[in-house]
């Protein structure tokens, strides 16, 4: 049996299963509610759902938040989500914490090279609001890497942990692009862009970069860099001049970061958790984390099995386009708080 027949069989089986489920549900008194649950199984949602990591007191909880992967909003979710970091879901987790009076502390686990400027700043703003409005501590634990935007979101934490081998730092802004106007000239291809002003196509790859282009883009990046430096200075209680000496884009391991005052302790996430409990009188607290509705049977089974077969999932071009649009394009480069070696 060839691949296309297997695809047809797979689709038929799935449709049969859900036909049976739907017909059964429709006969129940709570059909509306249960049909909604079926839709959730099929398509998922970003609603933050609490799950217990360590049992303890229900009146005081430690919320474990995990930032895993590049911090971008790639527009994928539900049945055919690409996995990794989900910005919408993470922001809903923060919103759930804001509304939960029993959360008394946050453990922020980070394994990220950074990402988009906007999403990184949005996370940082929400975390600072939680600290201020709820008056609860945030301890950050850096795993393999917490570079650039990964460090940015940790900078205002009350205490920052990293292992000796964690890659961190890379404080700065990058706007990557390439210029192929020289190649176009050799091939006899001419840029015929019509624009309302000299800078309307700034950053274009199809014409030589002018001095004015470079000055404007550099000023744009420098402005964002200044906000990054200010965030680190405020979070680490350092002078901005001191931060700028460290913030030339270089990376540090955990030991170097400790020596330079960018972190507070050498330790793994479990050690950061124990320190949070001890420092903040949270012994016996329940430790919770959050999942969302897109992590479900359909996403893990159909999404990762049948969706791999040709013709069921969105095209690779569509998925790639979502990601590329999130990080910028050659014709429209985007400023990023992202480790440049990624």
mmCIF file of C-alpha atoms in Angstrom:
data_model
loop_
_atom_site.group_PDB
_atom_site.id
_atom_site.type_symbol
_atom_site.label_atom_id
_atom_site.label_comp_id
_atom_site.label_asym_id
_atom_site.label_seq_id
_atom_site.Cartn_x
_atom_site.Cartn_y
_atom_site.Cartn_z
ATOM 1 C CA UNK A 1 0.000 0.000 0.000
ATOM 2 C CA UNK A 2 1.548 3.332 -1.048
ATOM 3 C CA UNK A 3 1.823 6.479 1.082
ATOM 4 C CA UNK A 4 -1.276 8.168 -0.332
ATOM 5 C CA UNK A 5 -3.454 5.145 0.443
ATOM 6 C CA UNK A 6 -2.105 5.063 3.990
ATOM 7 C CA UNK A 7 -2.986 8.764 4.251
ATOM 8 C CA UNK A 8 -6.523 8.038 3.069
ATOM 9 C CA UNK A 9 -6.883 5.157 5.516
ATOM 10 C CA UNK A 10 -5.555 7.298 8.356
ATOM 11 C CA UNK A 11 -7.977 10.115 7.608
ATOM 12 C CA UNK A 12 -10.888 7.671 7.357
ATOM 13 C CA UNK A 13 -10.052 6.109 10.736
ATOM 14 C CA UNK A 14 -9.746 9.500 12.434
ATOM 15 C CA UNK A 15 -13.008 10.735 10.932
ATOM 16 C CA UNK A 16 -14.776 7.538 12.000
ATOM 17 C CA UNK A 17 -13.528 7.886 15.581
ATOM 18 C CA UNK A 18 -14.689 11.470 15.855
ATOM 19 C CA UNK A 19 -17.990 10.669 14.156
ATOM 20 C CA UNK A 20 -18.688 8.101 16.871
ATOM 21 C CA UNK A 21 -17.624 10.524 19.590
ATOM 22 C CA UNK A 22 -19.757 13.323 18.160
ATOM 23 C CA UNK A 23 -22.867 11.162 17.789
ATOM 24 C CA UNK A 24 -22.495 9.909 21.355
ATOM 25 C CA UNK A 25 -22.034 13.394 22.728
ATOM 26 C CA UNK A 26 -25.004 14.756 20.812
ATOM 27 C CA UNK A 27 -27.303 12.394 22.725
ATOM 28 C CA UNK A 28 -26.178 13.668 26.107
ATOM 29 C CA UNK A 29 -27.761 16.505 28.067
ATOM 30 C CA UNK A 30 -24.447 18.380 28.122
ATOM 31 C CA UNK A 31 -23.793 18.018 24.398
ATOM 32 C CA UNK A 32 -22.810 21.655 23.924
ATOM 33 C CA UNK A 33 -20.139 21.498 26.592
ATOM 34 C CA UNK A 34 -18.780 18.154 25.502
ATOM 35 C CA UNK A 35 -18.652 19.100 21.824
ATOM 36 C CA UNK A 36 -16.556 22.036 22.904
ATOM 37 C CA UNK A 37 -14.251 19.576 24.621
ATOM 38 C CA UNK A 38 -13.941 17.569 21.409
ATOM 39 C CA UNK A 39 -13.016 20.742 19.536
ATOM 40 C CA UNK A 40 -10.390 21.364 22.175
ATOM 41 C CA UNK A 41 -8.978 17.893 21.581
ATOM 42 C CA UNK A 42 -8.919 18.538 17.848
ATOM 43 C CA UNK A 43 -7.567 22.054 17.772
ATOM 44 C CA UNK A 44 -6.217 22.832 21.215
ATOM 45 C CA UNK A 45 -6.249 26.223 22.927
ATOM 46 C CA UNK A 46 -3.890 28.484 24.814
ATOM 47 C CA UNK A 47 -5.766 28.423 28.130
ATOM 48 C CA UNK A 48 -3.278 27.982 30.962
ATOM 49 C CA UNK A 49 -4.060 24.866 32.983
ATOM 50 C CA UNK A 50 -2.389 24.240 36.301
ATOM 51 C CA UNK A 51 -0.632 20.998 37.058
ATOM 52 C CA UNK A 52 1.078 20.009 40.304
ATOM 53 C CA UNK A 53 4.845 19.494 40.249
ATOM 54 C CA UNK A 54 5.224 19.091 44.032
ATOM 55 C CA UNK A 55 2.336 18.665 46.447
ATOM 56 C CA UNK A 56 2.020 21.082 49.324
ATOM 57 C CA UNK A 57 -0.116 23.796 50.868
ATOM 58 C CA UNK A 58 -2.940 25.034 48.655
ATOM 59 C CA UNK A 59 -2.739 28.473 50.256
ATOM 60 C CA UNK A 60 0.813 29.160 49.112
ATOM 61 C CA UNK A 61 2.097 28.118 45.719
ATOM 62 C CA UNK A 62 5.287 28.523 43.740
ATOM 63 C CA UNK A 63 4.606 28.886 40.030
ATOM 64 C CA UNK A 64 7.214 27.390 37.732
ATOM 65 C CA UNK A 65 7.426 29.153 34.389
ATOM 66 C CA UNK A 66 9.498 27.754 31.534
ATOM 67 C CA UNK A 67 10.857 29.739 28.577
ATOM 68 C CA UNK A 68 12.215 27.162 26.144
ATOM 69 C CA UNK A 69 13.427 28.120 22.685
ATOM 70 C CA UNK A 70 13.570 31.311 20.652
ATOM 71 C CA UNK A 71 11.223 34.000 21.943
ATOM 72 C CA UNK A 72 9.128 34.692 18.863
ATOM 73 C CA UNK A 73 5.454 34.676 18.030
ATOM 74 C CA UNK A 74 5.535 32.421 14.966
ATOM 75 C CA UNK A 75 1.759 32.292 14.504
ATOM 76 C CA UNK A 76 1.468 28.514 14.910
ATOM 77 C CA UNK A 77 -0.769 26.828 17.467
ATOM 78 C CA UNK A 78 -3.268 24.036 17.869
ATOM 79 C CA UNK A 79 -3.236 20.870 15.791
ATOM 80 C CA UNK A 80 -0.218 21.625 13.638
ATOM 81 C CA UNK A 81 1.822 23.774 16.008
ATOM 82 C CA UNK A 82 5.553 23.542 15.575
ATOM 83 C CA UNK A 83 6.226 23.165 19.290
ATOM 84 C CA UNK A 84 8.864 25.089 21.232
ATOM 85 C CA UNK A 85 8.121 28.476 22.741
ATOM 86 C CA UNK A 86 4.483 29.597 22.502
ATOM 87 C CA UNK A 87 4.211 33.308 23.261
ATOM 88 C CA UNK A 88 0.419 33.465 23.504
ATOM 89 C CA UNK A 89 0.394 30.555 25.920
ATOM 90 C CA UNK A 90 3.180 32.022 28.056
ATOM 91 C CA UNK A 91 1.442 35.383 28.381
ATOM 92 C CA UNK A 92 -1.749 33.588 29.464
ATOM 93 C CA UNK A 93 0.275 31.800 32.142
ATOM 94 C CA UNK A 94 1.463 35.167 33.447
ATOM 95 C CA UNK A 95 -2.119 36.463 33.403
ATOM 96 C CA UNK A 96 -3.266 33.421 35.387
ATOM 97 C CA UNK A 97 -0.597 34.105 38.006
ATOM 98 C CA UNK A 98 -1.727 37.729 38.291
ATOM 99 C CA UNK A 99 -5.239 36.555 39.189
ATOM 100 C CA UNK A 100 -4.168 33.793 41.612
ATOM 101 C CA UNK A 101 -3.766 35.145 45.147
ATOM 102 C CA UNK A 102 -2.257 31.873 46.354
ATOM 103 C CA UNK A 103 0.894 32.235 44.184
ATOM 104 C CA UNK A 104 3.611 33.484 46.529
ATOM 105 C CA UNK A 105 6.695 33.017 44.378
ATOM 106 C CA UNK A 106 7.853 32.350 40.813
ATOM 107 C CA UNK A 107 10.647 30.136 39.538
ATOM 108 C CA UNK A 108 11.524 31.266 36.020
ATOM 109 C CA UNK A 109 13.450 28.571 34.128
ATOM 110 C CA UNK A 110 15.113 29.853 30.967
ATOM 111 C CA UNK A 111 16.720 27.977 28.103
ATOM 112 C CA UNK A 112 16.690 30.479 25.256
ATOM 113 C CA UNK A 113 19.021 32.370 22.900
ATOM 114 C CA UNK A 114 16.645 35.343 23.073
ATOM 115 C CA UNK A 115 14.350 36.487 20.314
ATOM 116 C CA UNK A 116 12.114 39.305 19.123
ATOM 117 C CA UNK A 117 12.414 42.676 20.815
ATOM 118 C CA UNK A 118 8.658 43.160 21.254
ATOM 119 C CA UNK A 119 7.868 39.748 22.754
ATOM 120 C CA UNK A 120 10.897 39.947 25.068
ATOM 121 C CA UNK A 121 9.873 43.378 26.330
ATOM 122 C CA UNK A 122 6.270 42.228 26.780
ATOM 123 C CA UNK A 123 7.356 39.326 29.000
ATOM 124 C CA UNK A 124 9.616 41.603 31.057
ATOM 125 C CA UNK A 125 6.874 44.172 31.558
ATOM 126 C CA UNK A 126 4.409 41.508 32.750
ATOM 127 C CA UNK A 127 6.939 40.007 35.170
ATOM 128 C CA UNK A 128 7.728 43.434 36.648
ATOM 129 C CA UNK A 129 4.007 44.148 37.089
ATOM 130 C CA UNK A 130 3.602 40.863 38.973
ATOM 131 C CA UNK A 131 6.546 41.714 41.214
ATOM 132 C CA UNK A 132 5.145 45.154 41.967
ATOM 133 C CA UNK A 133 1.403 44.451 42.212
ATOM 134 C CA UNK A 134 1.561 41.105 43.992
ATOM 135 C CA UNK A 135 4.818 41.767 45.868
ATOM 136 C CA UNK A 136 6.134 38.273 45.211
ATOM 137 C CA UNK A 137 9.725 37.177 44.501
ATOM 138 C CA UNK A 138 10.953 35.876 41.158
ATOM 139 C CA UNK A 139 13.980 33.595 41.065
ATOM 140 C CA UNK A 140 15.480 32.877 37.631
ATOM 141 C CA UNK A 141 17.316 29.659 36.791
ATOM 142 C CA UNK A 142 19.331 29.653 33.569
ATOM 143 C CA UNK A 143 19.820 26.270 31.957
ATOM 144 C CA UNK A 144 21.964 25.596 28.878
ATOM 145 C CA UNK A 145 21.632 29.167 27.633
ATOM 146 C CA UNK A 146 19.979 32.424 28.574
ATOM 147 C CA UNK A 147 21.533 34.815 26.111
ATOM 148 C CA UNK A 148 20.456 38.229 24.860
ATOM 149 C CA UNK A 149 16.647 38.306 25.253
ATOM 150 C CA UNK A 150 16.955 35.219 27.464
ATOM 151 C CA UNK A 151 19.066 37.304 29.842
ATOM 152 C CA UNK A 152 16.826 40.348 29.365
ATOM 153 C CA UNK A 153 13.776 38.600 30.863
ATOM 154 C CA UNK A 154 15.879 37.356 33.810
ATOM 155 C CA UNK A 155 17.580 40.655 34.623
ATOM 156 C CA UNK A 156 14.916 41.985 37.005
ATOM 157 C CA UNK A 157 14.604 38.758 38.985
ATOM 158 C CA UNK A 158 15.266 38.931 42.714
ATOM 159 C CA UNK A 159 17.949 36.263 42.412
ATOM 160 C CA UNK A 160 19.528 34.725 39.312
ATOM 161 C CA UNK A 161 21.063 31.252 39.151
ATOM 162 C CA UNK A 162 23.118 29.736 36.347
ATOM 163 C CA UNK A 163 25.377 26.725 36.061
ATOM 164 C CA UNK A 164 29.076 27.207 35.420
ATOM 165 C CA UNK A 165 28.493 25.997 31.857
ATOM 166 C CA UNK A 166 25.457 28.155 31.088
ATOM 167 C CA UNK A 167 25.923 30.457 28.105
ATOM 168 C CA UNK A 168 24.579 33.898 28.928
ATOM 169 C CA UNK A 169 25.290 37.552 28.234
ATOM 170 C CA UNK A 170 25.174 38.549 24.546
ATOM 171 C CA UNK A 171 23.633 41.798 25.780
ATOM 172 C CA UNK A 172 22.721 43.840 22.755
ATOM 173 C CA UNK A 173 20.614 44.160 19.620
ATOM 174 C CA UNK A 174 21.197 42.659 16.195
ATOM 175 C CA UNK A 175 19.564 43.367 12.857
ATOM 176 C CA UNK A 176 20.787 40.843 10.315
ATOM 177 C CA UNK A 177 20.543 41.296 6.585
ATOM 178 C CA UNK A 178 22.500 40.674 3.415
ATOM 179 C CA UNK A 179 23.031 42.798 0.349
ATOM 180 C CA UNK A 180 23.146 41.185 -3.085
ATOM 181 C CA UNK A 181 23.033 44.343 -5.208
ATOM 182 C CA UNK A 182 26.564 43.652 -6.494
ATOM 183 C CA UNK A 183 25.520 40.216 -7.705
ATOM 184 C CA UNK A 184 22.416 41.700 -9.329
ATOM 185 C CA UNK A 185 24.588 44.166 -11.212
ATOM 186 C CA UNK A 186 26.789 41.347 -12.530
ATOM 187 C CA UNK A 187 23.692 39.485 -13.689
ATOM 188 C CA UNK A 188 22.239 42.570 -15.353
ATOM 189 C CA UNK A 189 19.335 42.820 -12.903
ATOM 190 C CA UNK A 190 18.224 46.324 -11.913
ATOM 191 C CA UNK A 191 16.271 47.403 -8.832
ATOM 192 C CA UNK A 192 13.203 49.238 -10.146
ATOM 193 C CA UNK A 193 11.647 50.179 -6.787
ATOM 194 C CA UNK A 194 9.463 53.307 -6.804
ATOM 195 C CA UNK A 195 9.282 55.037 -3.432
ATOM 196 C CA UNK A 196 7.975 58.209 -1.820
ATOM 197 C CA UNK A 197 11.214 59.013 -0.024
ATOM 198 C CA UNK A 198 14.888 58.078 -0.061
ATOM 199 C CA UNK A 199 14.572 55.959 3.075
ATOM 200 C CA UNK A 200 11.284 54.192 2.305
ATOM 201 C CA UNK A 201 13.151 51.017 1.286
ATOM 202 C CA UNK A 202 15.797 51.295 3.981
ATOM 203 C CA UNK A 203 17.456 47.940 4.591
ATOM 204 C CA UNK A 204 16.748 46.746 1.052
ATOM 205 C CA UNK A 205 18.996 43.950 -0.153
ATOM 206 C CA UNK A 206 18.616 44.889 -3.804
ATOM 207 C CA UNK A 207 20.384 48.249 -3.760
ATOM 208 C CA UNK A 208 23.651 49.447 -2.199
ATOM 209 C CA UNK A 209 23.368 50.700 1.369
ATOM 210 C CA UNK A 210 23.883 54.445 1.640
ATOM 211 C CA UNK A 211 25.603 56.336 4.437
ATOM 212 C CA UNK A 212 22.226 57.744 5.506
ATOM 213 C CA UNK A 213 20.711 54.236 5.547
ATOM 214 C CA UNK A 214 23.434 53.033 7.883
ATOM 215 C CA UNK A 215 23.144 56.042 10.190
ATOM 216 C CA UNK A 216 19.369 55.672 10.548
ATOM 217 C CA UNK A 217 19.513 51.914 11.173
ATOM 218 C CA UNK A 218 22.362 52.306 13.643
ATOM 219 C CA UNK A 219 20.416 54.957 15.571
ATOM 220 C CA UNK A 220 17.387 52.648 15.597
ATOM 221 C CA UNK A 221 19.419 49.738 16.992
ATOM 222 C CA UNK A 222 21.226 52.003 19.477
ATOM 223 C CA UNK A 223 17.897 53.208 20.867
ATOM 224 C CA UNK A 224 16.809 49.619 21.582
ATOM 225 C CA UNK A 225 20.255 48.830 22.956
ATOM 226 C CA UNK A 226 19.899 51.728 25.398
ATOM 227 C CA UNK A 227 16.657 50.238 26.732
ATOM 228 C CA UNK A 228 18.366 46.858 27.142
ATOM 229 C CA UNK A 229 21.233 48.443 29.073
ATOM 230 C CA UNK A 230 18.794 50.365 31.283
ATOM 231 C CA UNK A 231 16.830 47.192 32.035
ATOM 232 C CA UNK A 232 19.984 45.353 33.092
ATOM 233 C CA UNK A 233 21.265 48.320 35.121
ATOM 234 C CA UNK A 234 17.993 48.628 37.035
ATOM 235 C CA UNK A 235 17.589 44.909 37.546
ATOM 236 C CA UNK A 236 21.173 44.310 38.690
ATOM 237 C CA UNK A 237 21.549 47.617 40.574
ATOM 238 C CA UNK A 238 24.509 48.612 38.425
ATOM 239 C CA UNK A 239 25.589 51.852 36.765
ATOM 240 C CA UNK A 240 24.694 52.032 33.086
ATOM 241 C CA UNK A 241 28.337 52.767 32.277
ATOM 242 C CA UNK A 242 29.323 49.559 34.046
ATOM 243 C CA UNK A 243 26.719 47.585 32.105
ATOM 244 C CA UNK A 244 27.886 49.039 28.781
ATOM 245 C CA UNK A 245 31.389 47.716 29.419
ATOM 246 C CA UNK A 246 29.903 44.224 29.721
ATOM 247 C CA UNK A 247 27.332 44.694 26.966
ATOM 248 C CA UNK A 248 29.402 44.619 23.789
ATOM 249 C CA UNK A 249 27.550 41.507 22.623
ATOM 250 C CA UNK A 250 30.025 39.010 24.044
ATOM 251 C CA UNK A 251 28.864 35.818 25.739
ATOM 252 C CA UNK A 252 29.791 34.663 29.254
ATOM 253 C CA UNK A 253 29.687 31.310 30.935
ATOM 254 C CA UNK A 254 28.055 31.111 34.353
ATOM 255 C CA UNK A 255 31.319 31.555 36.243
ATOM 256 C CA UNK A 256 32.201 34.673 34.248
ATOM 257 C CA UNK A 257 28.680 36.038 34.658
ATOM 258 C CA UNK A 258 28.943 35.620 38.430
ATOM 259 C CA UNK A 259 32.305 37.364 38.484
ATOM 260 C CA UNK A 260 30.875 40.294 36.526
ATOM 261 C CA UNK A 261 27.717 40.637 38.625
ATOM 262 C CA UNK A 262 25.284 39.469 35.963
ATOM 263 C CA UNK A 263 24.026 36.591 38.128
ATOM 264 C CA UNK A 264 23.919 35.886 41.866
ATOM 265 C CA UNK A 265 24.618 32.184 42.283
ATOM 266 C CA UNK A 266 25.916 29.055 40.610
ATOM 267 C CA UNK A 267 23.212 26.410 40.683
ATOM 268 C CA UNK A 268 20.704 24.303 38.793
ATOM 269 C CA UNK A 269 16.917 24.875 38.728
ATOM 270 C CA UNK A 270 16.304 22.492 41.640
ATOM 271 C CA UNK A 271 18.810 24.437 43.731
ATOM 272 C CA UNK A 272 17.166 27.718 42.754
ATOM 273 C CA UNK A 273 13.826 26.271 43.862
ATOM 274 C CA UNK A 274 15.216 25.213 47.222
ATOM 275 C CA UNK A 275 16.739 28.661 47.722
ATOM 276 C CA UNK A 276 13.399 30.289 46.881
ATOM 277 C CA UNK A 277 11.630 28.149 49.482
ATOM 278 C CA UNK A 278 14.265 28.872 52.129
ATOM 279 C CA UNK A 279 14.735 32.601 51.466
ATOM 280 C CA UNK A 280 11.063 33.456 51.144
ATOM 281 C CA UNK A 281 9.581 31.254 53.874
ATOM 282 C CA UNK A 282 7.888 29.020 51.332
ATOM 283 C CA UNK A 283 8.734 25.635 52.790
ATOM 284 C CA UNK A 284 5.812 23.311 52.217
ATOM 285 C CA UNK A 285 4.519 25.357 49.289
ATOM 286 C CA UNK A 286 2.843 23.567 46.422
ATOM 287 C CA UNK A 287 4.884 23.842 43.226
ATOM 288 C CA UNK A 288 2.788 24.171 40.081
ATOM 289 C CA UNK A 289 3.451 24.595 36.402
ATOM 290 C CA UNK A 290 1.128 25.298 33.499
ATOM 291 C CA UNK A 291 0.144 23.529 30.314
ATOM 292 C CA UNK A 292 -2.154 24.629 27.535
ATOM 293 C CA UNK A 293 -4.847 22.897 25.538
ATOM 294 C CA UNK A 294 -2.676 22.496 22.456
ATOM 295 C CA UNK A 295 -0.616 19.898 24.285
ATOM 296 C CA UNK A 296 -3.031 17.064 23.771
ATOM 297 C CA UNK A 297 -3.703 13.734 22.085
ATOM 298 C CA UNK A 298 -4.292 15.214 18.652
ATOM 299 C CA UNK A 299 -1.201 17.374 18.783
ATOM 300 C CA UNK A 300 1.106 14.612 19.950
ATOM 301 C CA UNK A 301 -0.375 11.729 17.949
ATOM 302 C CA UNK A 302 -2.099 13.028 14.842
ATOM 303 C CA UNK A 303 0.059 16.134 14.673
ATOM 304 C CA UNK A 304 3.297 14.181 14.945
ATOM 305 C CA UNK A 305 2.254 11.036 13.063
ATOM 306 C CA UNK A 306 -0.427 11.550 10.416
ATOM 307 C CA UNK A 307 0.645 15.143 9.927
ATOM 308 C CA UNK A 308 4.025 13.901 8.804
ATOM 309 C CA UNK A 309 2.394 12.231 5.817
ATOM 310 C CA UNK A 310 2.264 14.318 2.683
ATOM 311 C CA UNK A 311 -0.866 16.317 2.085
ATOM 312 C CA UNK A 312 -2.230 16.551 5.660
ATOM 313 C CA UNK A 313 -0.156 19.255 7.291
ATOM 314 C CA UNK A 314 0.341 22.873 6.220
ATOM 315 C CA UNK A 315 3.106 23.231 3.658
ATOM 316 C CA UNK A 316 6.679 23.626 4.826
ATOM 317 C CA UNK A 317 6.680 26.926 2.954
ATOM 318 C CA UNK A 318 3.833 28.204 5.130
ATOM 319 C CA UNK A 319 5.521 27.171 8.381
ATOM 320 C CA UNK A 320 8.839 28.657 7.283
ATOM 321 C CA UNK A 321 7.107 31.862 6.197
ATOM 322 C CA UNK A 322 5.545 32.269 9.660
ATOM 323 C CA UNK A 323 8.928 31.975 11.311
ATOM 324 C CA UNK A 324 10.770 34.170 8.802
ATOM 325 C CA UNK A 325 8.146 36.908 9.168
ATOM 326 C CA UNK A 326 8.678 36.792 12.933
ATOM 327 C CA UNK A 327 12.429 37.348 12.720
ATOM 328 C CA UNK A 328 12.450 39.594 9.656
ATOM 329 C CA UNK A 329 13.153 39.142 5.965
ATOM 330 C CA UNK A 330 16.077 40.154 3.734
ATOM 331 C CA UNK A 331 13.978 43.036 2.450
ATOM 332 C CA UNK A 332 12.720 44.017 5.916
ATOM 333 C CA UNK A 333 15.275 43.045 8.584
ATOM 334 C CA UNK A 334 13.988 43.021 12.146
ATOM 335 C CA UNK A 335 15.829 44.083 15.291
ATOM 336 C CA UNK A 336 16.283 41.168 17.680
ATOM 337 C CA UNK A 337 17.488 40.564 21.217
ATOM 338 C CA UNK A 338 19.079 37.382 19.911
ATOM 339 C CA UNK A 339 22.462 35.707 20.331
ATOM 340 C CA UNK A 340 24.170 36.481 17.019
ATOM 341 C CA UNK A 341 25.797 33.065 16.737
ATOM 342 C CA UNK A 342 22.451 31.247 16.752
#
